[in-house]
Coordinates of C-alpha atoms in Angstrom, one line a residue:
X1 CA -31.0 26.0 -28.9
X2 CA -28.2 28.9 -29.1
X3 CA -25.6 26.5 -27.4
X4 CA -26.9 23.7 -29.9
X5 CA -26.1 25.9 -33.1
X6 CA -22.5 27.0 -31.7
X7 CA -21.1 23.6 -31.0
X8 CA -22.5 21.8 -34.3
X9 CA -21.1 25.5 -36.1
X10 CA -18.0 24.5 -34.8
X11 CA -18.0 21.2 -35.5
X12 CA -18.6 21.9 -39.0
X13 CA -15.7 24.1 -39.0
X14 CA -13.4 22.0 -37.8
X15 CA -14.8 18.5 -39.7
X16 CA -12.8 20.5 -43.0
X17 CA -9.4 19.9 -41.9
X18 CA -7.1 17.4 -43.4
X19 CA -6.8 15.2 -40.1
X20 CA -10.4 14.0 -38.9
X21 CA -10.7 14.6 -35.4
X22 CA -12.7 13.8 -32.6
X23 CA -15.9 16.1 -32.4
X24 CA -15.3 18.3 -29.6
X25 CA -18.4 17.7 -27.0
X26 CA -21.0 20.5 -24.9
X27 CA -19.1 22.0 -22.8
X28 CA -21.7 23.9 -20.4
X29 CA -20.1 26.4 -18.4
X30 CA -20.9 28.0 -14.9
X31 CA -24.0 25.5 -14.3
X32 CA -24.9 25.5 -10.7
X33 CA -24.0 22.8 -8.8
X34 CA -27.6 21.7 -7.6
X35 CA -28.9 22.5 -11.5
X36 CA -26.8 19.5 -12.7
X37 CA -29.0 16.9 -14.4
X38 CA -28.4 12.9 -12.5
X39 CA -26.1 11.1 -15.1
X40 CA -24.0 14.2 -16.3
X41 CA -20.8 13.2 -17.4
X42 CA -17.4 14.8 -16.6
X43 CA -14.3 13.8 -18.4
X44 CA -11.5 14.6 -15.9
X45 CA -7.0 14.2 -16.2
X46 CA -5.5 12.2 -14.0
X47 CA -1.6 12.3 -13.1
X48 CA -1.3 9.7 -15.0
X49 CA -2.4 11.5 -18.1
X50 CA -5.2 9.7 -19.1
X51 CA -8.3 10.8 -18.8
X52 CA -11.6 9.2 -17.1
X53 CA -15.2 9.5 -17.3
X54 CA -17.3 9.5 -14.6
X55 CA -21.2 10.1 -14.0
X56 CA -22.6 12.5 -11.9
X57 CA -24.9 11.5 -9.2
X58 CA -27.4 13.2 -6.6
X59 CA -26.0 13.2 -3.6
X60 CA -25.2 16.9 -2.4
X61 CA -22.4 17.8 0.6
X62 CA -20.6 20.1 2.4
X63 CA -17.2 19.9 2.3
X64 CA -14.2 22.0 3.8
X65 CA -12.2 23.3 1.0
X66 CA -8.5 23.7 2.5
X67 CA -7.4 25.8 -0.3
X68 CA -10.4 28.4 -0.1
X69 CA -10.8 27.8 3.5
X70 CA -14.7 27.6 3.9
X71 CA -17.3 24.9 3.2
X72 CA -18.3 24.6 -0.1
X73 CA -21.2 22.5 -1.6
X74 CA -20.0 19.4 -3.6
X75 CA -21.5 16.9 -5.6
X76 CA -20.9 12.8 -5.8
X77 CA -19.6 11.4 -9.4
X78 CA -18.6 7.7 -9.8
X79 CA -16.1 6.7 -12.5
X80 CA -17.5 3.9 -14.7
X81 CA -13.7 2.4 -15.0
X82 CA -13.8 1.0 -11.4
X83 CA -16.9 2.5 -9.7
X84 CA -15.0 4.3 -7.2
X85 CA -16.5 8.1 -6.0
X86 CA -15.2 11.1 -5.4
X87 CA -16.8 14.5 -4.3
X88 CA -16.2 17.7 -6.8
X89 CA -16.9 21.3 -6.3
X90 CA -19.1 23.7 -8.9
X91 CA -15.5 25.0 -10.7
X92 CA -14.2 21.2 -11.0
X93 CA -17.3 19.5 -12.2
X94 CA -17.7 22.6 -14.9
X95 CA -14.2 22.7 -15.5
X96 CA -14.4 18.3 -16.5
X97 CA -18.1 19.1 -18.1
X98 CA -18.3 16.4 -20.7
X99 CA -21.5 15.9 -23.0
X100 CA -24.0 13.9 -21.3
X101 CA -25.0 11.8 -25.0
X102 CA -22.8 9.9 -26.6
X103 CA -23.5 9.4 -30.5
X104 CA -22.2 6.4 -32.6
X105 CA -20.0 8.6 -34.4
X106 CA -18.6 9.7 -31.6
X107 CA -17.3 5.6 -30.6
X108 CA -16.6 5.4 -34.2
X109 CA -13.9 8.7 -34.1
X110 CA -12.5 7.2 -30.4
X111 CA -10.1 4.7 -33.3
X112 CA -9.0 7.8 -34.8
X113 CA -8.4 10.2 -32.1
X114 CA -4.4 10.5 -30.9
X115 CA -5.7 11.2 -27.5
X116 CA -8.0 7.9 -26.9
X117 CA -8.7 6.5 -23.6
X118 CA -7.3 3.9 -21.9
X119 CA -8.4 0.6 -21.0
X120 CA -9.5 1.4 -17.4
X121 CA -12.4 4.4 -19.3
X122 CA -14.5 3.9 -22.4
X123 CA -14.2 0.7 -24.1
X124 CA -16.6 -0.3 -27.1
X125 CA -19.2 -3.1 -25.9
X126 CA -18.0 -5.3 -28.6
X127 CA -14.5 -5.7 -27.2
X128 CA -15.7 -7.3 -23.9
X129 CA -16.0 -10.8 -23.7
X130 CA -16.3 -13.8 -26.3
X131 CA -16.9 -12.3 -29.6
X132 CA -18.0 -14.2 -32.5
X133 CA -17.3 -17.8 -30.7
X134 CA -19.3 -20.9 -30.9
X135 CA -21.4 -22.3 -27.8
X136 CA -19.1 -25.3 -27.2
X137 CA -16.0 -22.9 -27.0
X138 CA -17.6 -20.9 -24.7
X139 CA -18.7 -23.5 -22.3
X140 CA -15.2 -24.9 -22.8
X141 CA -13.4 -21.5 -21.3
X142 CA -16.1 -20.8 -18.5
X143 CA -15.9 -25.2 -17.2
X144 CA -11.8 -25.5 -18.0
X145 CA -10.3 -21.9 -17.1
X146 CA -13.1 -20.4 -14.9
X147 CA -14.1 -23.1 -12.9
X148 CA -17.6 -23.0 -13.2
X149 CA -19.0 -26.5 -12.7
X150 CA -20.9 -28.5 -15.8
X151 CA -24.8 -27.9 -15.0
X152 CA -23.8 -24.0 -14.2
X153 CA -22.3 -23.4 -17.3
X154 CA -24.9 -25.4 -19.5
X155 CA -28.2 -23.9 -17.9
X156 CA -27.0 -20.3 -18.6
X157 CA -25.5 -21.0 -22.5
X158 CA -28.8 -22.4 -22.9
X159 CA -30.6 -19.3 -22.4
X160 CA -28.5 -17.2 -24.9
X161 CA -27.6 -16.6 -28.1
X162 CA -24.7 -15.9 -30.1
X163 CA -22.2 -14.5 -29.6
X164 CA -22.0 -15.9 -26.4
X165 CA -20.4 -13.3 -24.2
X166 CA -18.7 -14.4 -21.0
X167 CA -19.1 -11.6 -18.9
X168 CA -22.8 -11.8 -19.9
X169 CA -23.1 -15.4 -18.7
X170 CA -20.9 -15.2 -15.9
X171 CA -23.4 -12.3 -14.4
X172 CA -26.1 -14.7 -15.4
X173 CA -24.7 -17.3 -13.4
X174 CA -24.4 -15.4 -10.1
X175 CA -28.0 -14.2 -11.0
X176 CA -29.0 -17.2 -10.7
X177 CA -27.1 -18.2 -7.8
X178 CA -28.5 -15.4 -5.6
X179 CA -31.7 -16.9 -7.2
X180 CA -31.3 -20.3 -5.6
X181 CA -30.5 -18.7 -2.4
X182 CA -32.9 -16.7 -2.0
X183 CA -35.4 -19.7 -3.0
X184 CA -34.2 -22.1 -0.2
X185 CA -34.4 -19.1 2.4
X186 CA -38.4 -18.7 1.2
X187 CA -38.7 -22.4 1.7
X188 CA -37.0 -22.2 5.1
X189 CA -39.3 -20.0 6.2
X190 CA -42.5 -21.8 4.9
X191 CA -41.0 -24.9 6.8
X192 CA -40.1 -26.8 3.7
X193 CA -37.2 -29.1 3.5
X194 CA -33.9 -27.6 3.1
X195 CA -32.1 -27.5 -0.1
X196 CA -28.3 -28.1 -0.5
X197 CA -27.2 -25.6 -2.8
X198 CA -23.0 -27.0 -2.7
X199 CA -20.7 -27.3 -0.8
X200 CA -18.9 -23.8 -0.2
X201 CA -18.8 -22.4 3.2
X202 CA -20.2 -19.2 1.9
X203 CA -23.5 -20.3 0.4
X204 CA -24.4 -22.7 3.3
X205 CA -24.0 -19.8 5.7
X206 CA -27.6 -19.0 6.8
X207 CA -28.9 -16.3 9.0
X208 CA -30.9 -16.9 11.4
X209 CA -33.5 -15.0 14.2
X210 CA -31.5 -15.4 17.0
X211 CA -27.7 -15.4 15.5
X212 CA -25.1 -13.4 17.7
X213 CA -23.3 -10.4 15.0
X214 CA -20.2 -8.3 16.3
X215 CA -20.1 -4.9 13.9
X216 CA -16.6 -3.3 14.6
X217 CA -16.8 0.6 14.4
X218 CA -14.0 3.0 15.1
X219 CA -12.1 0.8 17.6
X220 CA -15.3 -0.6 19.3
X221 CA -17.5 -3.5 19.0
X222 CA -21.0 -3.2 18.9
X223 CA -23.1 -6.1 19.7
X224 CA -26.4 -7.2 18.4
X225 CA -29.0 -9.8 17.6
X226 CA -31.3 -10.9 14.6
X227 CA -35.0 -10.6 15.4
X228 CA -36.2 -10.6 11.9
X229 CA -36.2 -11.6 8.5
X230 CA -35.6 -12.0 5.4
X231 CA -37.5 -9.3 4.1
X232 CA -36.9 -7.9 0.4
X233 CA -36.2 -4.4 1.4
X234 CA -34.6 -1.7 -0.8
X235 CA -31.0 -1.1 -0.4
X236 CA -30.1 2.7 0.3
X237 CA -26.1 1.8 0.0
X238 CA -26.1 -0.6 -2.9
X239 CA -29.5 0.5 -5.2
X240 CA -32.2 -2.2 -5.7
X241 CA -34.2 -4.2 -3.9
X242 CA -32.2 -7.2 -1.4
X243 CA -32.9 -9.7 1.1
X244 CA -32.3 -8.0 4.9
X245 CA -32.3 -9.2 7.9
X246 CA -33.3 -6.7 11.1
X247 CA -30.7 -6.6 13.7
X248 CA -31.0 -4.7 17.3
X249 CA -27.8 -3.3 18.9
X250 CA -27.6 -4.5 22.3
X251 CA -25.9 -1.2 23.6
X252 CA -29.3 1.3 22.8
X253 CA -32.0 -0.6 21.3
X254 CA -30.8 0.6 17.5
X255 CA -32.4 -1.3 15.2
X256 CA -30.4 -2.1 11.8
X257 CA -30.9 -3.4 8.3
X258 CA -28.5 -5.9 6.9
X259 CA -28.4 -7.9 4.0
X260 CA -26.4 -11.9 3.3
X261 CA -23.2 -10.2 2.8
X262 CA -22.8 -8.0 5.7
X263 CA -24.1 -10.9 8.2
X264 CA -21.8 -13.1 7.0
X265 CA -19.1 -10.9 7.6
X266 CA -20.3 -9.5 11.0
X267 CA -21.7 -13.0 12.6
X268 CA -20.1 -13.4 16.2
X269 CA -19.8 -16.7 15.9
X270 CA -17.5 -17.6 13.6
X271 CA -14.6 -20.2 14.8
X272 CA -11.7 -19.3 16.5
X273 CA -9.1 -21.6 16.1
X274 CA -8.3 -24.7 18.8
X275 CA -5.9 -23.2 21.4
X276 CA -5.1 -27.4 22.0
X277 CA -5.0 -28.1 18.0
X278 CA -1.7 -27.0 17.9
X279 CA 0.1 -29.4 15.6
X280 CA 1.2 -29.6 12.6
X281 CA -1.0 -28.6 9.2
X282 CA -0.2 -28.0 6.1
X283 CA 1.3 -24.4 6.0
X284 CA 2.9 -25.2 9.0
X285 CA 2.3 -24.7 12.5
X286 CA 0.3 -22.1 14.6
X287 CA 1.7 -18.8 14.7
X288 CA 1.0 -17.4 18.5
X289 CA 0.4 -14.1 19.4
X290 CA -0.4 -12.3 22.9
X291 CA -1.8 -9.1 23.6
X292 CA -0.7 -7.4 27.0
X293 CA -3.0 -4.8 28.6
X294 CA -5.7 -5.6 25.7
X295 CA -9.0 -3.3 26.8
X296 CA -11.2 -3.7 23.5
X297 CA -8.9 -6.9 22.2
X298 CA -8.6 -4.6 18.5
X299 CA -5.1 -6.6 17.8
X300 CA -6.4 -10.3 19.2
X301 CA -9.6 -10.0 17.4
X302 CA -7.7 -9.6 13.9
X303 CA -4.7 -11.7 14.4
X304 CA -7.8 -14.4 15.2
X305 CA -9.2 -13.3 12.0
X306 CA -5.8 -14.5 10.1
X307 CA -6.2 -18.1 12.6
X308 CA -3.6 -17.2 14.4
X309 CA -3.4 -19.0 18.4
X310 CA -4.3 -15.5 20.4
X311 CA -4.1 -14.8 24.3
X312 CA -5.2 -11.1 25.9
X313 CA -4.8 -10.3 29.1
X314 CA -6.1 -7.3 31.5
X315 CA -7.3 -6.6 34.7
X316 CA -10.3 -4.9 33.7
X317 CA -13.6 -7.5 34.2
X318 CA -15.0 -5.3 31.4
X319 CA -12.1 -6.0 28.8
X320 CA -12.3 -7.8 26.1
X321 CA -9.2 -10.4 27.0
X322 CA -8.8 -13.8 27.1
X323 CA -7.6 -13.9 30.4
X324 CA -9.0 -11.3 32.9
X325 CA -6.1 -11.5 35.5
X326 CA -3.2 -8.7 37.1
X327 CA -0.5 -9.0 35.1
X328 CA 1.8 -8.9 37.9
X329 CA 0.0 -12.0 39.0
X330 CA 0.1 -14.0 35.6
X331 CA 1.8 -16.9 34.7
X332 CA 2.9 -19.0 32.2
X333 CA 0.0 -21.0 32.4
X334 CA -1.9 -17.6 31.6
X335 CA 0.1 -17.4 28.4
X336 CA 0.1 -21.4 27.4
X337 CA 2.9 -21.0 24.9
X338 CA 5.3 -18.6 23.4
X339 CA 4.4 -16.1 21.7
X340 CA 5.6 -15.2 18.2
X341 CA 4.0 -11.1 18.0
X342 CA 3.5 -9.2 21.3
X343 CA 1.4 -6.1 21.3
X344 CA 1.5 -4.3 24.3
X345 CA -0.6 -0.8 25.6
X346 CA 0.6 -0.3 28.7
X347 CA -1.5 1.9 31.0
X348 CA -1.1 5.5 30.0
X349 CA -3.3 7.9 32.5
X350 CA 0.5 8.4 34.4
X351 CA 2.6 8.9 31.3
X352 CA 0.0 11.1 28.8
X353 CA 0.2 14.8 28.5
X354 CA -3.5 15.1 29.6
X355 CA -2.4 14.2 33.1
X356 CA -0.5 17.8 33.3
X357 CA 2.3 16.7 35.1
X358 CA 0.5 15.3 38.1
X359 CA 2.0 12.0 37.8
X360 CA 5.4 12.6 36.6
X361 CA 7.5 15.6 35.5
X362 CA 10.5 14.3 33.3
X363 CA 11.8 18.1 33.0
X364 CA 12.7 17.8 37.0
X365 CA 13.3 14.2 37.0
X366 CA 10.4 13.5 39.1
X367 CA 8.8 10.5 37.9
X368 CA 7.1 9.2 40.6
X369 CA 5.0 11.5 42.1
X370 CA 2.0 9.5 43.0
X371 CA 1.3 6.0 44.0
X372 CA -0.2 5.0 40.8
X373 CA 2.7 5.9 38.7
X374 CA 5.1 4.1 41.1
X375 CA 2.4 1.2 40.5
X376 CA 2.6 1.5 36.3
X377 CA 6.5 1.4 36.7
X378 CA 6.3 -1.7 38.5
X379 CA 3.5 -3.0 35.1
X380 CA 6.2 -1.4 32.8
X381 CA 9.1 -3.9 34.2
X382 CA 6.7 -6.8 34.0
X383 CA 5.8 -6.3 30.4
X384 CA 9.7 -5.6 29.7
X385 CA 10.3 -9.0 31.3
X386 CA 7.9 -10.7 29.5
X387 CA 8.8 -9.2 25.7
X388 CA 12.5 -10.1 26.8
X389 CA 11.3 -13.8 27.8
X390 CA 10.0 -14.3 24.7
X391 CA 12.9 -12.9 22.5
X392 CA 15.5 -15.4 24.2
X393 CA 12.8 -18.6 22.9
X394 CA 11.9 -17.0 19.6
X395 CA 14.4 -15.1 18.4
X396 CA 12.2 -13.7 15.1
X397 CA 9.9 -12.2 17.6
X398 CA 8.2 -8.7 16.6
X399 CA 7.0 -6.8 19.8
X400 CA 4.7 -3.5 19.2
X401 CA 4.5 -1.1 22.2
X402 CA 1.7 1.6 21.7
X403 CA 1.2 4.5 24.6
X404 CA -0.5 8.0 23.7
X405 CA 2.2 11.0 23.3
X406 CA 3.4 11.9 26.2
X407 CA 6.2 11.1 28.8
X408 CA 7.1 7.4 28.2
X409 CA 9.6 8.2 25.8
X410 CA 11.4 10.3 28.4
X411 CA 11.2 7.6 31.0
X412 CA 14.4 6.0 32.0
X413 CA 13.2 2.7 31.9
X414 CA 11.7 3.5 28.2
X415 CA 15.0 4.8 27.5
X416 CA 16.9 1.7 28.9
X417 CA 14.5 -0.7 27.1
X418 CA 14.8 0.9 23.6
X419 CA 18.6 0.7 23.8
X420 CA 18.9 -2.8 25.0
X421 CA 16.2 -4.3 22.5
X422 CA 16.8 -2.1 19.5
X423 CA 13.7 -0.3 19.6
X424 CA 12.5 2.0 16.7
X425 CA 9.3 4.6 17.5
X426 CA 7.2 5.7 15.4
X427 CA 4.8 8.8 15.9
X428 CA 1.4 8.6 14.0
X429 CA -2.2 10.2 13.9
X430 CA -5.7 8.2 14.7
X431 CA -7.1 10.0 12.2
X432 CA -4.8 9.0 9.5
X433 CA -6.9 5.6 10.6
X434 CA -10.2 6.9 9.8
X435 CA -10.5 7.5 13.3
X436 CA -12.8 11.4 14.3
X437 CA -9.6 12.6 16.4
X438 CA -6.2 12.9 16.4
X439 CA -5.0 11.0 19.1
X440 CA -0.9 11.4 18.5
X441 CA 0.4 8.5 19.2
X442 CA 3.8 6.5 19.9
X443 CA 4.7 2.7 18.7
X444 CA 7.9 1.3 19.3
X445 CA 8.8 -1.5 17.5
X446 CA 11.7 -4.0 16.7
X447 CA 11.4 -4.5 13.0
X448 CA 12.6 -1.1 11.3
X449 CA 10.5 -2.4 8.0
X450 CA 7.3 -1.8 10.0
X451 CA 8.7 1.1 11.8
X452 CA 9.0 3.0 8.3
X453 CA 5.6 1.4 7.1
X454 CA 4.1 3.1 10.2
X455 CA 5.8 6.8 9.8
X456 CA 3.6 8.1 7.0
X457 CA 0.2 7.7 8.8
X458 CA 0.6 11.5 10.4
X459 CA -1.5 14.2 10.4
X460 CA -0.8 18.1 8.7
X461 CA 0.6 20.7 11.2
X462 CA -2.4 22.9 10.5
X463 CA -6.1 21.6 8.7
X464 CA -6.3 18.0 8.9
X465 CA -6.4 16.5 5.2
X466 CA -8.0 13.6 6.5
X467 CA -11.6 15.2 7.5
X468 CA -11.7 18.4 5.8
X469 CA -9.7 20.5 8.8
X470 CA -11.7 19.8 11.7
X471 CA -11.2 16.4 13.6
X472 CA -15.3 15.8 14.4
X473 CA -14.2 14.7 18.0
X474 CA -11.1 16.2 19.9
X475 CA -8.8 15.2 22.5
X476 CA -11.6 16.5 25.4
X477 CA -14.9 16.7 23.8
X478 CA -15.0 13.2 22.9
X479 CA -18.3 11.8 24.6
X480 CA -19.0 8.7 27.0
X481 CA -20.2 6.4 24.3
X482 CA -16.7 6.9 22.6
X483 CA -13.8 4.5 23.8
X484 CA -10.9 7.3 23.1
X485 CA -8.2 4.3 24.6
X486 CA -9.5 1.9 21.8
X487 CA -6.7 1.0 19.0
X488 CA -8.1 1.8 15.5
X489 CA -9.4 -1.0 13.7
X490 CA -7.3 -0.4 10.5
X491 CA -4.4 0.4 12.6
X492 CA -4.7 -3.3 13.7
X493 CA -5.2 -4.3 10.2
X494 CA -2.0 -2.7 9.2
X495 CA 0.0 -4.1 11.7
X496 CA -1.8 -7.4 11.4
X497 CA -1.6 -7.9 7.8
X498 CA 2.6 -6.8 7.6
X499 CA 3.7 -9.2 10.8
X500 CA 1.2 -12.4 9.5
X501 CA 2.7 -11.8 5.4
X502 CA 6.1 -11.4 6.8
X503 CA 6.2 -14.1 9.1
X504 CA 4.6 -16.9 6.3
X505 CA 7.3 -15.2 3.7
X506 CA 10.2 -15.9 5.7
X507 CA 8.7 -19.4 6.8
X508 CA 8.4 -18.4 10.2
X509 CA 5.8 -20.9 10.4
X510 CA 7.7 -23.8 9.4
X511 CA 10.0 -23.4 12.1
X512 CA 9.3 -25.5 15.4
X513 CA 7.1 -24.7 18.2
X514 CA 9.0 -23.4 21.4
X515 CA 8.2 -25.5 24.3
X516 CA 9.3 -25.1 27.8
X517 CA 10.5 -27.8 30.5
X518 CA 8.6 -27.6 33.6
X519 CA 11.7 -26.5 35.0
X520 CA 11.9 -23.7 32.7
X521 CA 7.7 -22.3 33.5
X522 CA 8.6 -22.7 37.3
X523 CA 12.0 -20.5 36.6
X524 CA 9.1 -18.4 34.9
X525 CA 6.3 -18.0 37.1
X526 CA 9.7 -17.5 39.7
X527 CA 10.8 -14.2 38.0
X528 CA 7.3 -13.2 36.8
X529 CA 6.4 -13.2 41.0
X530 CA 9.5 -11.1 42.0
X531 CA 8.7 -7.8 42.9
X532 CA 5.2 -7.9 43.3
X533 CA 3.1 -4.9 44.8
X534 CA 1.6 -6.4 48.1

């Protein structure tokens, strides 16, 4: 009652001056974090200098605070302008405090105030949508300009009332969707006959007990199976009740909740593209890509993704590639065409630092010490060969070669290779990937644009920004379940998405297929066989 008196005194005060202004709201100071009510609103500055509301919400964390160095207890908010969250300390969250009711008069002053938000915060509810517009023009934006089809648009406009709000109706409409859906799964399971809802790939998709899903998760692929569903469940993640399905991991029994969406997304089987439909379509051809030393298959799995032809290839039975074969025994036949990306992670237990000099010691010029780095030298030259192969045929090719930190950059034949293909290297951090550790790591590349578009994924000399100062897993504490050789998955989605937009902006795909003579795969297989290990 005390802090209701002072701010409506000062209001009072203040309402006397010439130039209205904007009612100044609560501000509560030094609340304890865990006292804050649910739905407490903050008005924070950006860099941008507008300024943002967001709502406060329950969840509760510790958090490494770089700048005090200790954990401190923080609180979720999400910013009603895009729903994204962010976690703020007791000072910040008191320091933003921002009245938790919002009066009429207060939407009525945001017209007058110098100092108003922008269109990404606070906007009145009258200013979304159609206002004041007839039925028929409303029906004649969402059919013509939105797309929605005749019987969609009619059935929801029937329902309301003017003034017909788009946004309104277009949430109707997916309500209603989702409505349909979830009908014809009820009916599935009863045994009733199917209904056809259209024709859109993403509507006709139905799980199934049974279906095959593959769940990527820092760098690995975790396998599972449906054995139940749907069940209306409520949704932790997104609030609400939704349809789930049950899925058990294959690796240790987990059992998992997932709803349309996330199956959809996950589901193992969806289509790789036709290694023999390589003709012509109508963005052009095929782009090809091979993977050399592939282990988890990270980079083939999302240049598939993009329907891109992909080959893989490693010795390892439990590998992920294509073709399971020696690559000092592969031919061109292995390969099937030539490639236009080549991503290469050649072995790295002889080169990394964690090997402590037993394999090689570039400070003394010894870099062959054992039999196994004599044998990765031999690997190295064939992977050289085959990058070098494949630049002669398609001159635009981009070749990636990734290989932990360490002493391949001080190798002769790394040094040779970089000179004579124009290799840049780059040195970046797994956890700058959303990866637990650190993992410094090397890429060379041809392309200098994707070289600097890698450089800024590092890691700080002291606390890690990316986790709070303490990388969860390190280079040696990392346990069995946790593939520490695995590329991350968005570091494959970097390089992924910059060499597929590239190559379809510079109509790489319009160019023609290069296709070898027979004399040219037996002059091939020839070289690939020279020097082989006996």
């Amino acid at each position: 009652m005390e802090s209701s008196s002072k701010t409506s005194a000062i209001s009072t005060s203040k309402g006397t001056t010439a130039n209205k202004r904007r009612p100044q709201p609560r501000k509560l100071k030094n609340i304890p974090i865990n006292v804050i009510p649910e739905g407490f609103r903050i008005r924070r500055k950006f860099n941008d200098g507008n300024f943002y509301i967001a709502r406060v919400m329950p969840e509760l964390k510790w958090l490494f605070d770089i700048d005090k160095d200790k954990q401190v207890l923080n609180r979720q908010v999400k910013y009603y302008a895009d729903e994204q969250e962010e976690w703020l300390d007791e000072e910040e969250l008191n320091k933003w405090a921002y009245s938790p009711e919002d009066s009429d008069e207060d939407d009525e002053d945001d017209e007058e105030e110098e100092d108003t938000f922008t269109a990404k915060t606070k906007r009145k509810k009258h200013a979304l949508g159609v206002v004041k517009k007839t039925k028929i023009e409303a029906r004649n934006v969402l059919k013509y300009k939105m797309g929605i089809t005749e019987e969609e648009v009619d059935s929801i406009l029937d329902q309301m009332s003017s003034p017909f709000n788009l946004n309104d109706a277009m949430n109707n409409i997916h309500k209603e969707r989702r409505t349909k859906y979830d009908n014809m799964i009820s009916n599935n399971n009863n045994n009733n006959e199917e209904e056809n809802l259209n024709d859109d790939d993403s509507t006709s998709f139905e799980p199934k007990i049974g279906m095959k899903v593959r769940i990527p998760t820092e760098g690995s692929n975790y396998y599972g199976e449906i054995i139940s569903g749907p069940k209306t469940r409520k949704s932790t993640d997104k609030g609400g009740r939704t349809v789930m399905w049950t899925v058990k991991l294959e690796e240790d029994g987990t059992k998992e909740d997932y709803d349309w969406n996330d199956l959809c997304r996950f589901r193992a089987s969806r289509p790789i593209v036709n290694f023999n439909n390589r003709g012509p379509r109508g963005r052009g051809r095929y782009l090809c890509s091979l993977e050399l030393f592939c282990g988890q298959g990270i980079i083939t799995q999302e240049f598939c993704g993009r329907q891109w032809l992909v080959k893989s290839i490693d010795s390892d039975p439990k590998s992920y590639a294509t073709n399971v074969i020696d690559i000092m025994k592969a031919t061109y036949d292995d390969i099937g065409y030539v490639p236009d990306f080549i991503w290469a992670s050649p072995p790295c237990q002889t080169c990394s630092n964690l090997g402590g000099g037993m394999h090689r010691c570039a400070s003394s010029g010894e870099f062959e010490k054992t039999q196994e780095a004599h044998d990765h030298n031999y690997l190295f030259t064939q992977m050289m060969y085959i990058i070098k192969w494949a630049k002669a045929k398609n001159p635009h090719l981009i070749v990636v070669i990734e290989n932990p930190q360490g002493q391949m950059a001080k190798m002769p034949l790394m040094i040779e290779f970089m000179r004579s293909f124009n290799l840049y290297k780059s040195t970046i951090d797994y956890c700058a990937f959303d990866r637990c550790d650190k993992k410094p790591t090397n890429l060379w590349t041809n392309d200098f644009y994707l070289h600097s578009r890698l450089n800024g994924f590092r890691c700080s000399e002291g606390k890690c920004p990316h986790f709070g100062g303490v990388h969860p897993i390190g280079t040696r504490s990392h346990g069995q379940s946790f593939n520490v050789a695995a590329i991350p998955q968005k570091l494959a989605e970097e390089v992924s998405e910059y060499v597929h937009n590239k190559f379809y902006t510079d109509r790489i795909s319009r160019l023609p297929e290069a296709r070898l003579t027979k004399e040219e795969e037996e002059q091939f297989n020839t070289c690939m066989s020279t020097g082989q290990r006996n």
